[in-house]
Amino acid sequence: MTEILLIRHGETAWNAVKRLQGHLDIPLNAEGTRQAKALAYALQNEKLDAVISSDLQRAVQTAGEIARLQGVSTSLDAGLRERCFGGFEGQLYSDLPHLFPVEHAAWRAHDPDAEFPPGENQGETIRQFHQRIMTHITYYAKQFEGKKIAIVAHGGVLECAYRAAKDLPLDAPREVTIYNASINRFSYDQDRLQLVSWGDIAHLDADAVDEINAAINPQKH
């Protein structure tokens, strides 16, 4: 069995204002950096055999904090990027129904084969994205059989894993909240991904962050 910690990156400025990122490479904001440090501190006593990250900087920065306290390097993989949303990328969620009414309606209907309008990057259907993500997660699960790994990626990546573990169809509405800097635990055994626990953000509450800040910067406390 492989233990997999699937982690969403910390907050970005675009997350805060609900602007769609996709493949656009947006860094963590100050809050996201605090979240990443809190996350790393919470995991420091869990021995991780590998830390693997999407190559987008919001994930790389989050993974870097974890890897630093683990004393390991981060392996980057473009195959773990967020879904590409084509022309939706860079737009506020609230503007999408007006800018792209037809494509937005298909997206909201969870059509697995709906395509996005052209943009800076080539968009992916739900089906294409799900296949890409599960191929990469399965690869690492098999490569690190019997070990514990962290995969730091994006909300859409976590959703793909959740759907696979729960045997949910691709057109089913999202049924869980996906938090920034959350710890989501899975196991992989006998070619099957299983959900162990979801959405752990206890390390992000105010008391936990104060404790972490005191440990990181004792001279200030």
GROMACS .gro file of C-alpha atoms in nm:
model
  221
    1MET     CA    1   0.000   0.000   0.000
    2THR     CA    2   0.109   0.355  -0.073
    3GLU     CA    3   0.004   0.641   0.153
    4ILE     CA    4  -0.063   0.960  -0.045
    5LEU     CA    5  -0.110   1.304   0.104
    6LEU     CA    6  -0.276   1.514  -0.164
    7ILE     CA    7  -0.233   1.881  -0.081
    8ARG     CA    8  -0.375   2.191  -0.242
    9HIS     CA    9  -0.139   2.489  -0.269
   10GLY     CA   10  -0.174   2.789  -0.040
   11GLU     CA   11  -0.381   3.093  -0.126
   12THR     CA   12  -0.296   3.327  -0.414
   13ALA     CA   13  -0.418   3.679  -0.483
   14TRP     CA   14  -0.636   3.535  -0.758
   15ASN     CA   15  -0.791   3.278  -0.522
   16ALA     CA   16  -0.880   3.563  -0.288
   17VAL     CA   17  -1.075   3.754  -0.556
   18LYS     CA   18  -1.210   3.439  -0.731
   19ARG     CA   19  -1.019   3.480  -1.056
   20LEU     CA   20  -0.966   3.161  -1.256
   21GLN     CA   21  -0.600   3.051  -1.274
   22GLY     CA   22  -0.574   2.719  -1.455
   23HIS     CA   23  -0.232   2.701  -1.619
   24LEU     CA   24  -0.153   3.068  -1.555
   25ASP     CA   25   0.140   3.082  -1.314
   26ILE     CA   26   0.032   3.285  -1.013
   27PRO     CA   27   0.246   3.292  -0.694
   28LEU     CA   28   0.128   3.260  -0.335
   29ASN     CA   29   0.019   3.578  -0.162
   30ALA     CA   30   0.126   3.660   0.195
   31GLU     CA   31  -0.160   3.454   0.340
   32GLY     CA   32  -0.070   3.162   0.114
   33THR     CA   33   0.290   3.173   0.233
   34ARG     CA   34   0.174   3.165   0.595
   35GLN     CA   35  -0.052   2.872   0.513
   36ALA     CA   36   0.233   2.682   0.346
   37LYS     CA   37   0.459   2.731   0.647
   38ALA     CA   38   0.183   2.617   0.884
   39LEU     CA   39   0.121   2.313   0.667
   40ALA     CA   40   0.488   2.220   0.660
   41TYR     CA   41   0.518   2.259   1.036
   42ALA     CA   42   0.213   2.036   1.090
   43LEU     CA   43   0.369   1.763   0.876
   44GLN     CA   44   0.726   1.787   0.999
   45ASN     CA   45   0.701   1.482   1.224
   46GLU     CA   46   0.549   1.266   0.950
   47LYS     CA   47   0.826   1.098   0.758
   48LEU     CA   48   0.762   1.155   0.388
   49ASP     CA   49   0.957   0.951   0.137
   50ALA     CA   50   0.900   1.202  -0.143
   51VAL     CA   51   0.746   1.544  -0.207
   52ILE     CA   52   0.612   1.581  -0.562
   53SER     CA   53   0.466   1.901  -0.699
   54SER     CA   54   0.297   2.056  -0.997
   55ASP     CA   55   0.546   2.285  -1.169
   56LEU     CA   56   0.327   2.595  -1.126
   57GLN     CA   57   0.484   2.825  -0.871
   58ARG     CA   58   0.192   2.834  -0.626
   59ALA     CA   59   0.233   2.459  -0.583
   60VAL     CA   60   0.614   2.471  -0.596
   61GLN     CA   61   0.626   2.732  -0.320
   62THR     CA   62   0.392   2.528  -0.101
   63ALA     CA   63   0.582   2.205  -0.164
   64GLY     CA   64   0.911   2.380  -0.096
   65GLU     CA   65   0.810   2.460   0.261
   66ILE     CA   66   0.718   2.096   0.321
   67ALA     CA   67   1.033   1.960   0.158
   68ARG     CA   68   1.257   2.196   0.355
   69LEU     CA   69   1.137   2.066   0.691
   70GLN     CA   70   1.143   1.708   0.563
   71GLY     CA   71   1.502   1.743   0.444
   72VAL     CA   72   1.417   1.622   0.094
   73SER     CA   73   1.409   1.782  -0.250
   74THR     CA   74   1.092   1.856  -0.445
   75SER     CA   75   1.025   1.669  -0.769
   76LEU     CA   76   0.836   1.881  -1.023
   77ASP     CA   77   0.586   1.740  -1.271
   78ALA     CA   78   0.394   1.948  -1.527
   79GLY     CA   79   0.149   1.659  -1.553
   80LEU     CA   80   0.011   1.758  -1.212
   81ARG     CA   81  -0.091   2.107  -1.322
   82GLU     CA   82  -0.440   2.238  -1.269
   83ARG     CA   83  -0.690   2.185  -1.548
   84CYS     CA   84  -0.643   2.423  -1.839
   85PHE     CA   85  -0.949   2.642  -1.893
   86GLY     CA   86  -0.851   2.808  -2.222
   87GLY     CA   87  -1.011   3.151  -2.258
   88PHE     CA   88  -1.166   3.131  -1.910
   89GLU     CA   89  -0.821   3.172  -1.755
   90GLY     CA   90  -0.754   3.512  -1.606
   91GLN     CA   91  -1.124   3.598  -1.581
   92LEU     CA   92  -1.329   3.654  -1.267
   93TYR     CA   93  -1.573   3.370  -1.208
   94SER     CA   94  -1.853   3.627  -1.187
   95ASP     CA   95  -1.776   3.758  -1.537
   96LEU     CA   96  -1.779   3.421  -1.714
   97PRO     CA   97  -2.158   3.393  -1.769
   98HIS     CA   98  -2.153   3.724  -1.954
   99LEU     CA   99  -1.830   3.675  -2.148
  100PHE     CA  100  -1.891   3.313  -2.255
  101PRO     CA  101  -2.259   3.227  -2.193
  102VAL     CA  102  -2.271   2.906  -2.397
  103GLU     CA  103  -1.939   2.763  -2.278
  104HIS     CA  104  -2.008   2.866  -1.921
  105ALA     CA  105  -2.346   2.690  -1.923
  106ALA     CA  106  -2.185   2.368  -2.048
  107TRP     CA  107  -1.914   2.397  -1.781
  108ARG     CA  108  -2.171   2.448  -1.505
  109ALA     CA  109  -2.368   2.148  -1.636
  110HIS     CA  110  -2.054   1.930  -1.585
  111ASP     CA  111  -2.050   1.812  -1.944
  112PRO     CA  112  -1.742   1.582  -1.949
  113ASP     CA  113  -1.663   1.671  -2.310
  114ALA     CA  114  -1.741   2.044  -2.308
  115GLU     CA  115  -1.463   2.255  -2.459
  116PHE     CA  116  -1.345   2.601  -2.360
  117PRO     CA  117  -1.305   2.905  -2.585
  118PRO     CA  118  -0.950   2.961  -2.710
  119GLY     CA  119  -0.710   3.146  -2.485
  120GLU     CA  120  -0.342   3.174  -2.402
  121ASN     CA  121  -0.340   2.798  -2.333
  122GLN     CA  122  -0.527   2.507  -2.491
  123GLY     CA  123  -0.824   2.410  -2.274
  124GLU     CA  124  -0.898   2.057  -2.155
  125THR     CA  125  -1.229   1.877  -2.122
  126ILE     CA  126  -1.313   1.716  -1.788
  127ARG     CA  127  -1.247   1.376  -1.944
  128GLN     CA  128  -0.904   1.474  -2.076
  129PHE     CA  129  -0.807   1.635  -1.747
  130HIS     CA  130  -0.924   1.343  -1.534
  131GLN     CA  131  -0.731   1.096  -1.748
  132ARG     CA  132  -0.413   1.306  -1.724
  133ILE     CA  133  -0.431   1.343  -1.349
  134MET     CA  134  -0.516   0.985  -1.265
  135THR     CA  135  -0.239   0.859  -1.493
  136HIS     CA  136   0.014   1.065  -1.297
  137ILE     CA  137  -0.123   0.986  -0.950
  138THR     CA  138  -0.127   0.614  -1.033
  139TYR     CA  139   0.230   0.636  -1.161
  140TYR     CA  140   0.358   0.780  -0.831
  141ALA     CA  141   0.146   0.543  -0.624
  142LYS     CA  142   0.315   0.249  -0.796
  143GLN     CA  143   0.661   0.404  -0.800
  144PHE     CA  144   0.653   0.458  -0.422
  145GLU     CA  145   0.471   0.139  -0.328
  146GLY     CA  146   0.482   0.080   0.047
  147LYS     CA  147   0.590   0.437   0.119
  148LYS     CA  148   0.432   0.769   0.217
  149ILE     CA  149   0.441   1.061  -0.027
  150ALA     CA  150   0.302   1.412  -0.056
  151ILE     CA  151   0.168   1.538  -0.388
  152VAL     CA  152   0.119   1.916  -0.389
  153ALA     CA  153  -0.110   2.034  -0.662
  154HIS     CA  154  -0.443   2.210  -0.724
  155GLY     CA  155  -0.812   2.198  -0.644
  156GLY     CA  156  -0.903   2.025  -0.968
  157VAL     CA  157  -0.637   1.760  -0.910
  158LEU     CA  158  -0.777   1.684  -0.566
  159GLU     CA  159  -1.126   1.664  -0.712
  160CYS     CA  160  -1.012   1.406  -0.969
  161ALA     CA  161  -0.868   1.188  -0.693
  162TYR     CA  162  -1.184   1.223  -0.484
  163ARG     CA  163  -1.404   1.122  -0.778
  164ALA     CA  164  -1.184   0.822  -0.854
  165ALA     CA  165  -1.183   0.704  -0.492
  166LYS     CA  166  -1.558   0.746  -0.462
  167ASP     CA  167  -1.639   0.603  -0.808
  168LEU     CA  168  -1.827   0.920  -0.898
  169PRO     CA  169  -1.915   0.988  -1.263
  170LEU     CA  170  -1.740   1.276  -1.433
  171ASP     CA  171  -2.066   1.466  -1.477
  172ALA     CA  172  -2.158   1.454  -1.105
  173PRO     CA  173  -2.154   1.792  -0.927
  174ARG     CA  174  -1.869   1.857  -0.684
  175GLU     CA  175  -1.979   1.739  -0.340
  176VAL     CA  176  -1.689   1.852  -0.123
  177THR     CA  177  -1.509   2.176  -0.039
  178ILE     CA  178  -1.145   2.192  -0.148
  179TYR     CA  179  -0.946   2.414   0.088
  180ASN     CA  180  -0.617   2.589   0.022
  181ALA     CA  181  -0.327   2.422   0.207
  182SER     CA  182  -0.550   2.130   0.310
  183ILE     CA  183  -0.426   1.777   0.380
  184ASN     CA  184  -0.628   1.506   0.204
  185ARG     CA  185  -0.521   1.149   0.273
  186PHE     CA  186  -0.553   0.859   0.032
  187SER     CA  187  -0.419   0.507   0.010
  188TYR     CA  188  -0.340   0.311  -0.303
  189ASP     CA  189  -0.355  -0.067  -0.284
  190GLN     CA  190  -0.429  -0.339  -0.540
  191ASP     CA  191  -0.476  -0.083  -0.818
  192ARG     CA  192  -0.737   0.104  -0.617
  193LEU     CA  193  -0.730   0.458  -0.481
  194GLN     CA  194  -0.913   0.492  -0.149
  195LEU     CA  195  -1.003   0.802   0.050
  196VAL     CA  196  -0.883   0.798   0.410
  197SER     CA  197  -0.964   1.153   0.524
  198TRP     CA  198  -1.056   1.482   0.358
  199GLY     CA  199  -1.005   1.853   0.409
  200ASP     CA  200  -0.781   1.870   0.717
  201ILE     CA  201  -0.709   2.240   0.783
  202ALA     CA  202  -0.671   2.226   1.163
  203HIS     CA  203  -0.317   2.357   1.119
  204LEU     CA  204  -0.455   2.681   0.975
  205ASP     CA  205  -0.662   2.794   1.274
  206ALA     CA  206  -0.545   3.100   1.466
  207ASP     CA  207  -0.402   2.916   1.767
  208ALA     CA  208  -0.208   2.676   1.547
  209VAL     CA  209  -0.063   2.959   1.339
  210ASP     CA  210   0.041   3.149   1.654
  211GLU     CA  211   0.216   2.838   1.782
  212ILE     CA  212   0.394   2.792   1.450
  213ASN     CA  213   0.502   3.156   1.435
  214ALA     CA  214   0.642   3.126   1.788
  215ALA     CA  215   0.839   2.819   1.688
  216ILE     CA  216   0.970   2.976   1.367
  217ASN     CA  217   1.045   3.320   1.513
  218PRO     CA  218   1.102   3.270   1.889
  219GLN     CA  219   1.270   3.610   1.924
  220LYS     CA  220   0.940   3.780   1.840
  221HIS     CA  221   0.741   3.600   2.111
   0.00000   0.00000   0.00000
